[in-house]
Amino acid sequence: MAKRGPTYVCQACGAVYHRWQGKCDSCGTWSSLSEEAQAAPVPGGGRVPSGGRARGRIFALESLKGETQDAPRIVSGIGELDRVTGGGFVPGSVLLIGGDPGIGKSTLLMQACAAMAMTGRRVVYVSGEESTSQVRLRAQRMGLAEAPVDLAAETNIEDIIATLGQGERPALVVIDSIQTMWSSEVESAPGTVTQVRGSAQALIRYAKTSGACLILVGHVTKDGQIAGPRVVEHMVDAVLSFEGEGTHSFRILRGQKNRFGATDEIGVFEMTGAGLSEVGNPSALFLAGRDQDAPGAAVLASIEGTRPVLVEIQALVAPSALGTPRRAVVGWENSRLAMVLAVLETHGGLKLGQHDVYLNVAGGLRVGEPAADLAVAAALVSSLTGAILPSGAVHFGEIALSGAIRPVSVAAARLREAAKLGFESAVLPAAGADIGDGNGLRLRRLSHVGELVAEIAASAPRARSSQRAQQADR
Ligand code: TYD
Ligand code: MG
């Protein structure tokens, strides 16, 4: 018999302890345990009674072979949202949208609700954070006041599910946000991980049985995790995150997990005075206002999901006054920068050990793919030597620890996007699939970082390049 008494639940990962401790052994988070009432035991405990017949209902098993059907889709009408979900919402599926407070989750979902309600489907928007008049006011500001969306400002899960069962079955239900919901069957306080999990379970059961598509909104903590609902991430069919830099007006919707489509797909939006508008050509947006005559900037032809996107990589390499030089990165991985720096030192002959290095992906995009290595290296060498890179050139390629430049996937699509935006040349790996005439771009194919360093340094202003040469000799 399990011991009764208070239990302590990690609010980050949901691990349960019988005694309080400072650090969660399961996920390593400090001070995340809080006391919650004992969770009710699982009925039946999942065991089959020895000898006797189990009490459950007997169901027919199906064969893996047999008819298959593509999941039917309900298109939201917002192209960038449908792209990230993989072609629309799947009936009976549950989607979690995470993001910082104020990033625009409620705005995006209200627009999706309105667009879908306009097609004649029943849509219910349940807000646990704002009153119905607040929601209505915002919808009016966005010009969506006429959309036949059913509104509620409720937080009790049992009440919500009972109400949803009345009348026509909704095609889409939005719960904004899951952290504000509470179930009377769970004893813990609202907002605790046990409540969030219990509420999500009940809602997911509702979605699966009713066939409605359910969207849960989840707030994100400072370190980028969906607070509490990290446990919810495992239960839902898709997790999307809505991101953006406070100083920029555009927002990126990114697929993190998707049972019905590709992950890594991004949708790009711009926050305007009348809600979010879709950005059809993200490259033009990310490259807008770039300073083409400054050293330290290289254009990367990257692939986000299935779509090529051009972004500017900015580097600043400056002599350091500190014993341990600073390395700061925005929009890329720290460890990847350390690797590129080490390769440039070892195989490119650069001396970077006494320099602070700052790296920024312009426009607030977060780049994950290794094809960025070459653009990062070019930006670093450019900043160090003072050589300005040709403004009409794009870069892509992975850098190996040996200094070799390795081929990357979908080179042709990257070149096509560059040509479309008026770029004239591309710096890319020597090896790789046939890319035909490269869409009319001048191709500079490199096989080693040494070639990259030599080429950029050759165009550097003389005073600085001779100074670099001296440094390299030492
Ligand atoms: P909101 O959707 O409430 O964010 P979340 O639900 O993620 O917390 O967005 C709030 C922000 O969006 C707020 O700072 C104002 C801004 N905003 C606009 O700039 N234009 C608009 O039309 C709307 C509705 C909001
Ligand atoms: Mg909101």
Coordinates of C-alpha atoms in Angstrom, one line a residue, residues 162-408:
A162 CA -20.5 20.2 -20.4
T163 CA -21.2 23.5 -22.2
L164 CA -19.3 22.3 -25.4
G165 CA -21.5 19.3 -25.4
Q166 CA -24.6 21.5 -26.0
G167 CA -25.8 22.3 -29.4
E168 CA -23.8 21.8 -32.7
R169 CA -20.5 20.1 -32.3
P170 CA -17.7 22.7 -32.6
A171 CA -15.1 22.2 -35.3
L172 CA -12.5 24.2 -33.3
V173 CA -12.1 24.9 -29.6
V174 CA -9.4 27.3 -28.3
I175 CA -8.5 27.2 -24.6
D176 CA -6.5 30.4 -23.7
S177 CA -4.6 29.4 -21.6
I178 CA -4.2 25.9 -20.2
Q179 CA -2.5 27.3 -17.1
T180 CA -5.6 29.2 -16.0
M181 CA -7.8 26.0 -16.2
W182 CA -8.8 23.9 -13.2
S183 CA -10.7 20.7 -12.7
S184 CA -12.8 20.1 -9.6
E185 CA -11.7 16.5 -9.7
V186 CA -8.1 17.5 -9.0
E187 CA -7.3 18.7 -5.5
S188 CA -4.3 20.9 -6.2
A189 CA -4.4 24.6 -6.7
P190 CA -5.0 26.1 -10.2
G191 CA -1.7 26.7 -12.0
T192 CA 0.1 23.7 -10.5
V193 CA 1.4 21.1 -12.7
T194 CA -1.1 18.5 -11.4
Q195 CA -4.0 20.8 -12.3
V196 CA -2.6 21.6 -15.7
R197 CA -2.1 18.0 -16.5
G198 CA -5.5 17.0 -15.2
S199 CA -7.2 19.8 -17.1
A200 CA -5.3 18.9 -20.3
Q201 CA -6.2 15.2 -20.0
A202 CA -9.9 16.0 -19.7
L203 CA -9.8 18.4 -22.6
I204 CA -7.8 15.9 -24.8
R205 CA -10.4 13.2 -24.0
Y206 CA -13.1 15.6 -25.0
A207 CA -11.3 16.3 -28.4
K208 CA -10.7 12.6 -29.1
T209 CA -14.3 11.6 -28.4
S210 CA -16.0 14.6 -30.0
G211 CA -13.7 15.0 -33.1
A212 CA -13.3 18.7 -32.4
C213 CA -9.9 20.2 -33.0
L214 CA -8.5 21.6 -29.8
I215 CA -5.9 24.3 -29.4
L216 CA -4.3 24.9 -26.0
V217 CA -2.4 28.0 -25.3
G218 CA 0.6 27.6 -23.0
H219 CA 2.8 30.3 -21.4
V220 CA 6.5 30.0 -21.6
T221 CA 8.9 30.7 -18.8
K222 CA 12.0 32.8 -19.1
D223 CA 14.2 29.8 -20.1
G224 CA 11.9 29.0 -23.0
Q225 CA 10.1 26.1 -21.6
I226 CA 6.4 25.9 -21.7
A227 CA 5.8 26.4 -18.0
G228 CA 4.2 23.4 -16.2
P229 CA 2.8 22.0 -19.5
R230 CA 6.1 20.4 -20.3
V231 CA 4.1 17.4 -19.2
V232 CA 1.4 18.5 -21.6
E233 CA 3.8 18.5 -24.6
H234 CA 3.9 14.7 -24.4
M235 CA 0.1 14.4 -24.5
V236 CA -0.7 16.6 -27.5
D237 CA -0.4 15.9 -31.2
A238 CA 1.5 19.0 -32.1
V239 CA 3.5 21.7 -30.3
L240 CA 4.0 25.0 -32.0
S241 CA 6.0 27.9 -30.5
F242 CA 5.3 31.5 -31.3
E243 CA 8.5 33.6 -31.1
G244 CA 9.7 37.1 -31.7
E245 CA 12.0 39.7 -30.5
G246 CA 10.5 42.5 -28.5
T247 CA 12.0 45.1 -30.7
H248 CA 10.9 43.6 -34.0
S249 CA 7.4 43.6 -35.2
F250 CA 7.5 40.2 -36.9
R251 CA 6.7 36.9 -35.3
I252 CA 7.7 33.4 -36.2
L253 CA 5.4 30.4 -35.6
R254 CA 7.6 27.3 -35.4
G255 CA 6.6 23.6 -35.4
Q256 CA 8.4 21.7 -32.6
K257 CA 6.5 18.5 -32.7
N258 CA 3.9 17.4 -35.2
R259 CA 2.3 14.0 -35.5
F260 CA 0.6 15.0 -38.8
G261 CA 3.3 17.0 -40.5
A262 CA 6.9 18.1 -40.8
T263 CA 8.5 19.8 -37.8
D264 CA 10.9 22.8 -38.3
E265 CA 8.4 24.4 -40.6
I266 CA 8.0 28.1 -39.9
G267 CA 5.3 30.7 -40.5
V268 CA 6.2 34.3 -40.5
F269 CA 3.8 37.1 -39.4
E270 CA 4.1 40.8 -38.8
M271 CA 2.3 42.5 -35.9
T272 CA 0.4 45.5 -37.1
G273 CA -2.2 47.8 -35.6
A274 CA -4.9 45.5 -36.9
G275 CA -3.6 42.1 -35.8
L276 CA -1.1 39.8 -37.4
S277 CA -0.5 39.9 -41.1
E278 CA 1.1 37.1 -43.1
V279 CA 4.6 37.6 -44.5
G280 CA 4.8 35.9 -47.9
N281 CA 8.4 36.7 -48.6
P282 CA 10.4 36.4 -45.3
S283 CA 13.8 36.8 -47.0
A284 CA 13.0 40.3 -48.1
L285 CA 11.9 41.1 -44.6
F286 CA 15.0 39.7 -42.9
L287 CA 17.3 41.5 -45.3
A288 CA 15.5 44.8 -45.1
G289 CA 17.7 47.7 -43.9
R290 CA 21.0 45.8 -43.9
D291 CA 24.2 47.8 -44.0
Q292 CA 25.9 46.5 -47.1
D293 CA 29.2 48.5 -46.7
A294 CA 30.2 47.3 -43.2
P295 CA 32.5 44.4 -42.5
G296 CA 31.3 41.5 -40.4
A297 CA 28.0 40.8 -42.3
A298 CA 27.4 37.8 -44.5
V299 CA 24.1 36.6 -46.0
L300 CA 23.2 33.0 -45.3
A301 CA 20.9 31.1 -47.6
S302 CA 19.2 28.9 -45.1
I303 CA 16.4 26.4 -45.2
E304 CA 13.6 26.7 -42.7
G305 CA 11.4 23.6 -42.9
T306 CA 10.7 23.3 -46.6
R307 CA 11.3 27.0 -47.5
P308 CA 14.5 28.8 -48.3
V309 CA 15.0 31.9 -46.2
L310 CA 17.9 34.4 -46.6
V311 CA 19.1 36.0 -43.4
E312 CA 22.0 38.3 -42.5
I313 CA 24.6 37.0 -40.1
Q314 CA 26.4 39.7 -38.2
A315 CA 29.7 39.3 -36.4
L316 CA 31.8 41.6 -34.4
V317 CA 35.4 40.6 -33.5
A318 CA 37.2 43.1 -31.3
P319 CA 40.3 43.0 -29.2
S320 CA 39.4 42.0 -25.6
A321 CA 40.2 43.8 -22.4
L322 CA 39.3 40.8 -20.4
G323 CA 41.3 37.8 -19.3
T324 CA 38.7 35.5 -20.7
P325 CA 37.3 37.0 -23.9
R326 CA 33.5 37.3 -24.3
R327 CA 31.5 35.2 -26.6
A328 CA 27.9 36.2 -27.1
V329 CA 25.5 34.7 -29.6
V330 CA 21.9 35.7 -30.5
G331 CA 20.0 33.4 -32.8
W332 CA 22.6 30.6 -33.1
E333 CA 24.1 27.9 -30.9
N334 CA 26.9 28.9 -28.6
S335 CA 28.7 25.6 -28.9
R336 CA 28.6 25.8 -32.7
L337 CA 30.2 29.2 -32.6
A338 CA 33.0 27.8 -30.4
M339 CA 33.5 25.1 -32.9
V340 CA 33.8 27.4 -35.9
L341 CA 36.2 29.7 -34.0
A342 CA 38.4 26.7 -33.1
V343 CA 38.4 25.5 -36.7
L344 CA 39.3 29.1 -38.0
E345 CA 42.2 29.2 -35.5
T346 CA 43.5 25.7 -36.2
H347 CA 42.9 25.4 -39.9
G348 CA 42.5 29.0 -41.0
G349 CA 45.5 30.5 -39.2
L350 CA 43.5 33.2 -37.4
K351 CA 44.3 34.4 -33.9
L352 CA 41.0 34.9 -32.1
G353 CA 42.0 33.9 -28.5
Q354 CA 42.4 37.6 -27.4
H355 CA 39.2 38.8 -29.1
D356 CA 35.7 39.3 -27.9
V357 CA 33.3 37.7 -30.4
Y358 CA 29.7 38.7 -30.9
L359 CA 27.4 37.0 -33.3
N360 CA 23.9 38.0 -34.2
V361 CA 21.3 36.6 -36.6
A362 CA 19.6 39.7 -37.9
G363 CA 15.9 40.1 -37.5
G364 CA 15.5 37.8 -34.5
L365 CA 15.4 34.5 -36.5
R366 CA 16.9 31.5 -34.8
V367 CA 19.0 29.4 -37.2
G368 CA 19.5 25.7 -36.3
E369 CA 21.1 24.1 -39.4
P370 CA 24.8 23.5 -39.8
A371 CA 24.7 25.1 -43.3
A372 CA 25.1 28.4 -41.4
D373 CA 28.7 27.5 -40.5
L374 CA 30.2 29.0 -43.7
A375 CA 28.3 32.3 -43.5
V376 CA 29.3 32.6 -39.8
A377 CA 32.9 31.9 -40.7
A378 CA 32.8 34.5 -43.5
A379 CA 31.2 37.1 -41.2
L380 CA 33.9 36.4 -38.5
V381 CA 36.8 36.7 -40.9
S382 CA 35.3 39.8 -42.5
S383 CA 35.0 41.5 -39.1
L384 CA 38.5 40.5 -38.0
T385 CA 40.2 41.6 -41.3
G386 CA 38.0 44.6 -42.0
A387 CA 37.2 43.2 -45.5
I388 CA 33.7 43.9 -46.7
L389 CA 32.1 40.9 -48.2
P390 CA 30.4 41.4 -51.7
S391 CA 26.9 42.5 -50.9
G392 CA 25.5 40.4 -53.7
A393 CA 26.8 37.1 -52.3
V394 CA 25.1 34.4 -50.3
H395 CA 26.8 31.7 -48.3
F396 CA 26.0 28.2 -47.1
G397 CA 28.0 25.1 -46.2
E398 CA 28.8 23.0 -43.2
I399 CA 32.3 23.2 -41.7
A400 CA 33.9 20.0 -40.4
L401 CA 36.4 19.9 -37.5
S402 CA 39.1 19.1 -40.1
G403 CA 38.4 22.5 -41.8
A404 CA 36.8 20.8 -44.8
I405 CA 33.6 22.4 -46.1
R406 CA 31.0 19.8 -46.4
P407 CA 28.0 19.8 -48.8
V408 CA 24.5 20.6 -47.4

